[in-house]
Short mmCIF file of C-alpha atoms and ligand atoms in Angstrom, two decimals:
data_model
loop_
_atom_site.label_atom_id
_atom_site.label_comp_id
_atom_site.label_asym_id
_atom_site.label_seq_id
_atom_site.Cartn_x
_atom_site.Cartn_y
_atom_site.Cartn_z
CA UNK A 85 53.49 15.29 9.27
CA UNK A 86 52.12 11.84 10.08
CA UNK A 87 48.47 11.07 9.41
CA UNK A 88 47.34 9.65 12.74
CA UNK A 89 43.77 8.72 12.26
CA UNK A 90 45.01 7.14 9.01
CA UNK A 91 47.51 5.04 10.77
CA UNK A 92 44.99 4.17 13.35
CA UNK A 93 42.56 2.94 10.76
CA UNK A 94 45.40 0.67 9.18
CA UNK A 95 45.85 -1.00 13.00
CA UNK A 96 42.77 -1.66 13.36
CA UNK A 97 42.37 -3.49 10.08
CA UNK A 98 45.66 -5.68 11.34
CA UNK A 99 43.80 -6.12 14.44
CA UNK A 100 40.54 -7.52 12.19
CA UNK A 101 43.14 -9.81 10.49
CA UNK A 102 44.46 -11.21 13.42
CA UNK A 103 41.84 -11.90 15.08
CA UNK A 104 40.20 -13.73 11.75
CA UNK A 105 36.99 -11.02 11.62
CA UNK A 106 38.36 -9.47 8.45
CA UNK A 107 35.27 -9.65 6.50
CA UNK A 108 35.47 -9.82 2.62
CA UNK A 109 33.15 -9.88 -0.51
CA UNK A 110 33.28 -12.67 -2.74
CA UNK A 111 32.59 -11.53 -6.44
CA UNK A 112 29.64 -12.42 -8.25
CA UNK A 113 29.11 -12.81 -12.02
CA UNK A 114 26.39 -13.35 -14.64
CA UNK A 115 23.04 -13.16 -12.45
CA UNK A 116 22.27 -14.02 -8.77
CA UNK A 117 20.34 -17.88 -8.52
CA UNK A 118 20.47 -21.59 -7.02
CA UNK A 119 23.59 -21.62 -9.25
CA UNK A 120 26.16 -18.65 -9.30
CA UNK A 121 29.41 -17.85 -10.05
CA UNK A 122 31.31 -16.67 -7.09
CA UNK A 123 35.09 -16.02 -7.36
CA UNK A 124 35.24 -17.34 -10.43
CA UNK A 125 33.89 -20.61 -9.92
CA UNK A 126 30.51 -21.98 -10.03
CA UNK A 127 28.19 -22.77 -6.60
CA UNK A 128 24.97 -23.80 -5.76
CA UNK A 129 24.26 -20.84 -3.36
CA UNK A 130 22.22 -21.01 -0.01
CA UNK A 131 23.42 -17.70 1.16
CA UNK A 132 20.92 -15.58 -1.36
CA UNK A 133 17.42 -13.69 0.08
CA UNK A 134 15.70 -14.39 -3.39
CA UNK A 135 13.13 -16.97 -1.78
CA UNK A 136 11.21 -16.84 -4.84
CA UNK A 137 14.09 -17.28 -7.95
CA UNK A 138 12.87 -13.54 -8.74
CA UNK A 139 16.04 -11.78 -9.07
CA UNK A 140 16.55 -13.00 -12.65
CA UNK A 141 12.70 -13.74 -13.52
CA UNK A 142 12.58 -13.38 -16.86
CA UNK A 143 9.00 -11.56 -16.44
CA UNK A 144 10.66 -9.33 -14.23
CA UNK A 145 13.66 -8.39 -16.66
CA UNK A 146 11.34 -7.86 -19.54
CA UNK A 147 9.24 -5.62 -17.62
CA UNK A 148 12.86 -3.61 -16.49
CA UNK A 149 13.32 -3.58 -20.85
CA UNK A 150 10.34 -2.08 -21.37
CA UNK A 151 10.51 0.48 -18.40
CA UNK A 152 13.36 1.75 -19.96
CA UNK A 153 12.24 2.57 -22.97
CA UNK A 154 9.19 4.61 -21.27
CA UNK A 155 11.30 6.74 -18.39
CA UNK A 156 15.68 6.14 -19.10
CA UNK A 157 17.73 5.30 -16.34
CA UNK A 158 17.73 7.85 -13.20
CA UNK A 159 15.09 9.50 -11.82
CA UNK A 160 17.17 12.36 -11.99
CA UNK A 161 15.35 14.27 -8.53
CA UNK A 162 13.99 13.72 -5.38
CA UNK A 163 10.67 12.86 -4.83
CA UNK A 164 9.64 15.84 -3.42
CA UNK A 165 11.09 18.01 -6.54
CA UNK A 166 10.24 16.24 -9.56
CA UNK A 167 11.26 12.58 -9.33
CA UNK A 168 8.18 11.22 -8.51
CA UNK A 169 7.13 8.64 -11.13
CA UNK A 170 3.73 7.07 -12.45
CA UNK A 171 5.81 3.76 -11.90
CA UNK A 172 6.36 5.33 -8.03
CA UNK A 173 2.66 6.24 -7.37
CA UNK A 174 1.58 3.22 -9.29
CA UNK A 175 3.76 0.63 -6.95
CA UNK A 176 2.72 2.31 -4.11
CA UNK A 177 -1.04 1.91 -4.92
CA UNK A 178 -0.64 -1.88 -6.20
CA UNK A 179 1.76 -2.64 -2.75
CA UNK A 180 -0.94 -0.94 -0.26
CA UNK A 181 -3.41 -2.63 -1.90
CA UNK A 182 -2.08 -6.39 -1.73
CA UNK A 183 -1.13 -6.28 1.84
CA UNK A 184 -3.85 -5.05 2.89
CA UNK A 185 -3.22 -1.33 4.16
CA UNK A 186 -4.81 1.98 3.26
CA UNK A 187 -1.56 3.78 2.13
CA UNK A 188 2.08 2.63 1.37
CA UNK A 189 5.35 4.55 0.25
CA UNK A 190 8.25 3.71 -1.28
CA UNK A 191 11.42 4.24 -0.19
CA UNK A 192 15.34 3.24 -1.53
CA UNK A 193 16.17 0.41 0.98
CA UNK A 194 15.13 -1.30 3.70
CA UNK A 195 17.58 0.45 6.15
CA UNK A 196 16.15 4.12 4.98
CA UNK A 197 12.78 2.76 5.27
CA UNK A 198 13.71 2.07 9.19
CA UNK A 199 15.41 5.66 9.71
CA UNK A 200 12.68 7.68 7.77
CA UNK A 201 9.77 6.09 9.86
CA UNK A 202 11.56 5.72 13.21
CA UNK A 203 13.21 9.51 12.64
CA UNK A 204 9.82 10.86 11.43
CA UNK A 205 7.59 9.48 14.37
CA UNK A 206 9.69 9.65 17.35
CA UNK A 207 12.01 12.57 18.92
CA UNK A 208 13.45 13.06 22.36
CA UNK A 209 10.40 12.53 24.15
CA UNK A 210 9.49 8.80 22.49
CA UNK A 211 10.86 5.70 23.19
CA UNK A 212 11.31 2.44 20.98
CA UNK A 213 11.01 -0.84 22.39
CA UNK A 214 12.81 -3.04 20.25
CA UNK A 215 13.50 -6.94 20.38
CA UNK A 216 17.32 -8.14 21.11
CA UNK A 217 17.47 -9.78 17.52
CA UNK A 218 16.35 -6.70 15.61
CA UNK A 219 18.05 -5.87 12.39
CA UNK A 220 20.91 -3.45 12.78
CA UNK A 221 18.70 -0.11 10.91
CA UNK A 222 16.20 -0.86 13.72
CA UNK A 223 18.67 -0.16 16.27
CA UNK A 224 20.32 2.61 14.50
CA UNK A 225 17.28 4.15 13.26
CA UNK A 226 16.22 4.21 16.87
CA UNK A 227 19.41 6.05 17.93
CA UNK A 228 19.33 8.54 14.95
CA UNK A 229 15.98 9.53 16.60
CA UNK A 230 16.76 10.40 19.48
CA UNK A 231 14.07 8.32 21.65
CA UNK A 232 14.76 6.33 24.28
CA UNK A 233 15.66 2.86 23.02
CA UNK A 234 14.91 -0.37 25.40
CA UNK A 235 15.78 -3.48 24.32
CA UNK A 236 14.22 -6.48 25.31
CA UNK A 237 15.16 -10.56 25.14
CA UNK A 238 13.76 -12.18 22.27
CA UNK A 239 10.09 -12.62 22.00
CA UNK A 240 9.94 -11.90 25.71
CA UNK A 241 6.64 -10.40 26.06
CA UNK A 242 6.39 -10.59 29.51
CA UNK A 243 9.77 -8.20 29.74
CA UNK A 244 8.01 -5.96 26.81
CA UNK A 245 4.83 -5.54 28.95
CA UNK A 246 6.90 -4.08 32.09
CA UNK A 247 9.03 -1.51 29.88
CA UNK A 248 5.91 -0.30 28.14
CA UNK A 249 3.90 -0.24 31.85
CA UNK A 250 7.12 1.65 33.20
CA UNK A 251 7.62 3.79 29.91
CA UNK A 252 6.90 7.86 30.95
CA UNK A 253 7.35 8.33 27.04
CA UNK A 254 4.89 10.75 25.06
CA UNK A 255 5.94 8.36 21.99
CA UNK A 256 6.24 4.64 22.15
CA UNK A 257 6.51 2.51 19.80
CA UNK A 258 6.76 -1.33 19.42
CA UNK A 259 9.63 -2.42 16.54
CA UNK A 260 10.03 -6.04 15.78
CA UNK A 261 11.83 -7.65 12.93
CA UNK A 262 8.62 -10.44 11.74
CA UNK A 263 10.65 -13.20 10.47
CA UNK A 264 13.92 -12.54 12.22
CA UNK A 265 17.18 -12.69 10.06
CA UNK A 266 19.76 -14.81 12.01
CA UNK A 267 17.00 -17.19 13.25
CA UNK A 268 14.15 -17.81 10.90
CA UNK A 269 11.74 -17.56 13.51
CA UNK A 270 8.01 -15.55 13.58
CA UNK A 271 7.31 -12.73 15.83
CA UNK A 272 4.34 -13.12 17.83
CA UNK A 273 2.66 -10.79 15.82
CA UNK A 274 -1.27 -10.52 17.53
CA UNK A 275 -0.02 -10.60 21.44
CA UNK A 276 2.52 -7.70 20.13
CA UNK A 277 -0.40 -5.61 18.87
CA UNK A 278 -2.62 -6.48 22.30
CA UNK A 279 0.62 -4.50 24.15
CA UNK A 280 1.14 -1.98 21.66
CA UNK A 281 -2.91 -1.56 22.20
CA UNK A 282 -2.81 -1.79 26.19
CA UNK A 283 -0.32 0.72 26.09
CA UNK A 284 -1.00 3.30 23.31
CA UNK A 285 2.14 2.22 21.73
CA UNK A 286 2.47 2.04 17.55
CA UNK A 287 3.41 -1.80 16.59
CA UNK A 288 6.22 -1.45 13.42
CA UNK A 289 6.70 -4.77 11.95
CA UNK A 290 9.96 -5.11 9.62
CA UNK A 291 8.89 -8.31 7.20
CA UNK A 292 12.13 -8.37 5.61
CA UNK A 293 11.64 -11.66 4.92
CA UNK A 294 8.44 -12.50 5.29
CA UNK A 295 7.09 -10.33 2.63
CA UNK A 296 6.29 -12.98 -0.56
CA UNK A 297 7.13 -15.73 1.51
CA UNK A 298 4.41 -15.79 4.30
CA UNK A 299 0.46 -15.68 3.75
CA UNK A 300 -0.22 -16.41 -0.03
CA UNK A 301 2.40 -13.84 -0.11
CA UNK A 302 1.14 -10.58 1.47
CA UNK A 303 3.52 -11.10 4.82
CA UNK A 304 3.34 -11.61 7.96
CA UNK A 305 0.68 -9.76 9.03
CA UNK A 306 -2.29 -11.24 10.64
CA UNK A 307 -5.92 -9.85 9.30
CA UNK A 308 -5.98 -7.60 12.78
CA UNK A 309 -3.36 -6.34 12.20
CA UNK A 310 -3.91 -5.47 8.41
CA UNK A 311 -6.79 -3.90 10.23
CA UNK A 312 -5.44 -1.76 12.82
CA UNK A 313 -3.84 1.58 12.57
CA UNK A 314 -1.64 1.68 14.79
CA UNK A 315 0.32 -1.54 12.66
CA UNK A 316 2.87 0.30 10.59
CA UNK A 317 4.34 -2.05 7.96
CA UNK A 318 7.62 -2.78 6.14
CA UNK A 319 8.40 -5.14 3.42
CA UNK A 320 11.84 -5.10 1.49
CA UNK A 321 11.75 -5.31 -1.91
CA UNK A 322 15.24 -6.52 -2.55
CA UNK A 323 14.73 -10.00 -1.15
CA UNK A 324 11.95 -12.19 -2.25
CA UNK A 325 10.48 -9.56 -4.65
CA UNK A 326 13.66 -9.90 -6.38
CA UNK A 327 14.14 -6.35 -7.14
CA UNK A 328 15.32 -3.30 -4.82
CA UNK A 329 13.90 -0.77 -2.30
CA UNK A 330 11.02 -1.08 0.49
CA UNK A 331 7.46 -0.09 1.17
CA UNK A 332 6.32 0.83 4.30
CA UNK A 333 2.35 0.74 4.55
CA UNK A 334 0.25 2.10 7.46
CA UNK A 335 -2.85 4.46 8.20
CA UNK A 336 -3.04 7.11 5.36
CA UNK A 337 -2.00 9.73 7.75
CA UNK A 338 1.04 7.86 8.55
CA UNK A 339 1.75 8.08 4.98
CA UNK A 340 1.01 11.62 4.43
CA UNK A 341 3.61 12.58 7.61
CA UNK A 342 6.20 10.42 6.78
CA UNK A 343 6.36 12.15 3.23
CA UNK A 344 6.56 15.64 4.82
CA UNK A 345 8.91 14.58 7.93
CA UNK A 346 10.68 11.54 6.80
CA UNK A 347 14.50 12.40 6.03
CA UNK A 348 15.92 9.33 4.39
CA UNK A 349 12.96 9.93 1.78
CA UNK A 350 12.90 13.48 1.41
CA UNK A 351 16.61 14.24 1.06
CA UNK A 352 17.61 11.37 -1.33
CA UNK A 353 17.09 10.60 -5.38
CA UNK A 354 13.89 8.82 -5.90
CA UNK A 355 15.40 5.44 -7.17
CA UNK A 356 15.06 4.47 -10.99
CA UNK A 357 11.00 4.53 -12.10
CA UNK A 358 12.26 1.60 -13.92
CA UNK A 359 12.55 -0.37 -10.84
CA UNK A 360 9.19 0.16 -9.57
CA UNK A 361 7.78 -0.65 -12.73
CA UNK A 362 9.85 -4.04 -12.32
CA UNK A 363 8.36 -4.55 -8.73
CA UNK A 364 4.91 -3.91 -10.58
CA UNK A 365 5.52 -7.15 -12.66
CA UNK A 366 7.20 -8.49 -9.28
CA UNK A 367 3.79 -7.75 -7.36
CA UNK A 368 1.85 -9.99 -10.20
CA UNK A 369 4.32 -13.00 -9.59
CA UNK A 370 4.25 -12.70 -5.76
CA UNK A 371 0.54 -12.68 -6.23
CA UNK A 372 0.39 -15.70 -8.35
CA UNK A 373 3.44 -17.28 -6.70
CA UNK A 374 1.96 -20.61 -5.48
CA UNK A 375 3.64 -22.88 -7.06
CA UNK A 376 6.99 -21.08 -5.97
CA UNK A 377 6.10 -20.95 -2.32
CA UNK A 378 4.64 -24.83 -2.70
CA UNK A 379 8.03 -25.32 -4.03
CA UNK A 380 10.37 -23.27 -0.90
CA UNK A 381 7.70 -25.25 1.54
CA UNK A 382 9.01 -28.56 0.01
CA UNK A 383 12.64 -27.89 0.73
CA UNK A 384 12.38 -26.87 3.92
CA UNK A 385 10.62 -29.64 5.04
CA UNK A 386 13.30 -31.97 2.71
CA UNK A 387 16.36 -30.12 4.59
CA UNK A 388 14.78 -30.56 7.98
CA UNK A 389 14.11 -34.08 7.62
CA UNK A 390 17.55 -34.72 6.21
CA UNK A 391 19.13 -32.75 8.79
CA UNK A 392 17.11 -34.34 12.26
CA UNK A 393 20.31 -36.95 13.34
CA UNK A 394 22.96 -34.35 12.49
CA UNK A 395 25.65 -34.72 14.75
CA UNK A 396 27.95 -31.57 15.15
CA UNK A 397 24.85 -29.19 14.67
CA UNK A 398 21.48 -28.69 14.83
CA UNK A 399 18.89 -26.47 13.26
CA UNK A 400 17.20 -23.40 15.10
CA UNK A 401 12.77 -24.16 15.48
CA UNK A 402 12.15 -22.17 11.96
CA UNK A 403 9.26 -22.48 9.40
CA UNK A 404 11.07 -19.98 6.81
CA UNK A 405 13.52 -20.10 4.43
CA UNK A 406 15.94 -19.16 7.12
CA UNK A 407 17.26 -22.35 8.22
CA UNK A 408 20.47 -21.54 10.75
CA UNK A 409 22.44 -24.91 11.72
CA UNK A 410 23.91 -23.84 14.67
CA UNK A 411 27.04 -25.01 15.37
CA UNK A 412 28.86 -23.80 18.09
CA UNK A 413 32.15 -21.78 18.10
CA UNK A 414 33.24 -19.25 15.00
CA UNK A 415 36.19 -21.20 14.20
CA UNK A 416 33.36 -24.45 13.76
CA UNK A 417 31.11 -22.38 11.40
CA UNK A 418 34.10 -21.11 9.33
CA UNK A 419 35.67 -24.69 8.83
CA UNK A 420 32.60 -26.00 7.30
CA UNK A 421 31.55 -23.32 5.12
CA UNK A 422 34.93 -23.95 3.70
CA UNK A 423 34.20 -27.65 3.62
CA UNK A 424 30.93 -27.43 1.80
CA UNK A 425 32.64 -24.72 -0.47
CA UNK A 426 35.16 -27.51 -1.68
CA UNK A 427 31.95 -29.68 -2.60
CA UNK A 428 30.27 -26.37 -4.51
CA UNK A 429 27.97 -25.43 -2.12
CA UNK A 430 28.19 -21.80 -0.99
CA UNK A 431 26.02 -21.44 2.86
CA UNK A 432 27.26 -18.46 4.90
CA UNK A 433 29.11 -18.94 8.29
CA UNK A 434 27.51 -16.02 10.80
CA UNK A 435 29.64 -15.42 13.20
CA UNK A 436 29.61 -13.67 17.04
CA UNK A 437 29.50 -10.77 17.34
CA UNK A 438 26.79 -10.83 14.36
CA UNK A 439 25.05 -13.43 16.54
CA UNK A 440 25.69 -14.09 20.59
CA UNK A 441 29.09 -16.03 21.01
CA UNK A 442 29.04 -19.98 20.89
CA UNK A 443 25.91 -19.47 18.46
CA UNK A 444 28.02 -19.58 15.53
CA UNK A 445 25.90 -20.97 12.58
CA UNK A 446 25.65 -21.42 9.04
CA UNK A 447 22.94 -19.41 7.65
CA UNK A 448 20.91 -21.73 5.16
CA UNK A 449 18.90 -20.12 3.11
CA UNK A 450 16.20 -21.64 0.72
CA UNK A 451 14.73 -20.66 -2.44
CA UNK A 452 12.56 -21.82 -4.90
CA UNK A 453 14.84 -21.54 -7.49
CA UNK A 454 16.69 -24.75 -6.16
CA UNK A 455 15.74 -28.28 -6.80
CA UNK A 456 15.24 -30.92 -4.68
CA UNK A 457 18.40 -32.19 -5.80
CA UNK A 458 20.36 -29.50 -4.82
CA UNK A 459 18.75 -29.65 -1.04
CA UNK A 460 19.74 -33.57 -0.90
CA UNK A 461 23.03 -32.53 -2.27
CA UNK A 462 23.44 -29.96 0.78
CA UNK A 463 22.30 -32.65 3.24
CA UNK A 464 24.31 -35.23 1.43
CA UNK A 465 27.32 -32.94 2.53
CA UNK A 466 26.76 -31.61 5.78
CA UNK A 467 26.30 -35.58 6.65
CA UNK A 468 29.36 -36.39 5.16
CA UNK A 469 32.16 -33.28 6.32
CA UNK A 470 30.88 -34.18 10.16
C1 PLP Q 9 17.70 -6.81 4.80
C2 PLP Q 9 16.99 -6.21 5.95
C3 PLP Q 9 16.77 -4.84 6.03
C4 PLP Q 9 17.39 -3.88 5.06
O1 PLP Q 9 16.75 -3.90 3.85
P1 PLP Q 9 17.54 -3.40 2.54
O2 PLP Q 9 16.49 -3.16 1.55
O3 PLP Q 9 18.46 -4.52 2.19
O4 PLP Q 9 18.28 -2.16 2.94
C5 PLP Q 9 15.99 -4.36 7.05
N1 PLP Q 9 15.47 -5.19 7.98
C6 PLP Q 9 15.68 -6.52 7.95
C7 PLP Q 9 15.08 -7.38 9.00
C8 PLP Q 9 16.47 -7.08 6.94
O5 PLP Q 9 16.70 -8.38 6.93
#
């Protein structure tokens, strides 16, 4: 008997190949940095979400040494059985706190985070309104829901404010990547919240990658809409807090029906207590993180100024860490990631359909782990492989 869905599968990998969107993971050793070794051979990395240089703090690993000692390795139950942790309830407390919210839970990932809340608040009858350049769990947490899902262009309020006026949902709610992750750029946070209020629609902001990076740290969100409950917040914890999971942060009641209703945290292990008493340490450095985000600020403003008379590309408008150089075709982007890979500098090529076609890019990302010798090295480069 032949195995037809098997043989299918194999085609379509050949097709991948052919058409050079094969995607493949290069290999990491030793820990994740400015400086990594990939593939057996050593980079200075600008592909990396550790803004801060937290991923190998060594705070943050001697905190993950002592946890250890205090509750082993696996939580060994769900939340809702008997895997809820001090370290859990602790985090949770400390996160809600910081940003600036009444209540805050802590969930696995960032993508379950997106599912549980979108799942738990809408059904058949709501209907997300969600920005073109949304993360990929925003989308499919909208689908797994079962609401309505409208998309609108990017940052295009006006378009926003005619779905919402036309909407005959019970449900509605707003979802918006803050910093968004192919472009770098801010979400207009306050005129989002004015809709969501004009329109009795809930406002979820994913801060990805604003969270420890924006605002002395505490995100994105302005002090309105720290203040508001009907702002429903999400920071992950696995990129500038250096560590793993996400906290979503809202109106106590939001909190209190997202852990009876919320799927993706009900039905799953409650990750390792020792990781949330790492992202208690992390907390404390975000906190106290000036000198790091002085630091990030620095080599943005180094790599824009370096980068103003590039010829074959140019850089998106982006304050963040996300710097993409967009240049054009995928064939374009591939070519000179490989170029700046033979000079030891690892920057990601995105490619359509990961971003529209002809806005291939390299995805720069900054942290404050590198030096400013590193940036002018990376400038230095892309000047030079034109
Ligand atoms: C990375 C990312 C996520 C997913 O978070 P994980 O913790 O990595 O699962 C969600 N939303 C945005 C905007 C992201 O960039």
């Amino acid at each position: 008997m032949t195995h037809a869905a098997l043989t299918r599968l194999q085609d379509g990998l050949a097709a991948l190949q052919a058409d050079h969107l094969e995607r493949r993971r290069l290999l990491l050793d030793g820990v994740q940095g400015a400086r990594v070794t990939i593939d057996g051979r050593r980079v200075v990395s600008f592909c990396s979400n550790d803004y801060l240089g937290l991923a190998a703090e060594p705070a943050l690993v001697r905190a993950a040494h002592a946890a250890l000692d205090k509750c082993g390795v696996g939580a060994g139950a769900a939340h809702l059985i008997a895997g809820h942790h001090r370290f859990h309830e602790d985090f949770e407390a400390a996160f809600a706190r910081f940003v600036g919210k009444p209540a805050a839970l802590l969930f696995t990932t960032g993508y379950m985070a997106n599912l549980g809340v979108l799942t738990a608040l809408l059904g058949r009858r709501g209907e997300v309104f969600g920005d073109k350049l949304n993360h990929a769990s925003l989308v499919d947490a909208a689908q797994l829901s079962g609401a309505t899902l409208t998309r609108y262009r990017h940052n295009d309020l006006a378009q926003l404010e005619g779905q919402l006026a036309a909407s005959k949902a019970q449900d509605k709610l707003i979802a918006s990547d803050l910093v968004f992750s192919m472009d770098g750029d801010i979400a207009p946070v306050d005129a989002l919240l004015d809709l969501a209020e004009r329109h009795d629609a809930w406002l979820y902001l994913d801060d990805a990658h604003g969270f420890g990076v924006l605002n002395d740290g505490r995100g994105g969100l302005s002090e309105r809409a720290r203040a508001s409950d009907r702002v429903i917040y999400l920071a992950t914890l696995g990129k500038a807090a250096g560590v793993a999971g996400a906290a979503v942060a809202a109106h106590a009641s939001v909190i209190d029906w997202l852990i009876q209703k919320a799927r993706p945290y009900i039905y799953t292990t409650a990750s390792p207590p020792l990781l949330a008493a790492c992202l208690l340490e992390s907390l404390r450095q975000i906190a106290a993180g000036d000198a790091r985000r002085e630091r990030l600020r620095g080599h943005v403003a180094q790599l824009r100024e370096g980068l103003a008379g590039l010829k074959h590309g140019a850089l998106l408008p982006s304050d963040t860490p996300i710097q993409p150089l967009v240049v054009g075709t995928n064939d374009a982007a591939v070519r000179l990631s490989q170029a700046l890979l033979q000079r030891g500098l690892l920057v990601a090529a995105i490619r359509a359909p990961t971003v529209p076609v002809n806005t291939a890019r390299l995805r720069i990302t900054l942290s404050a782990a590198h030096s400013a010798d590193d940036v002018a090295l990376l400038v230095e480069a892309l000047h030079a492989v034109a």
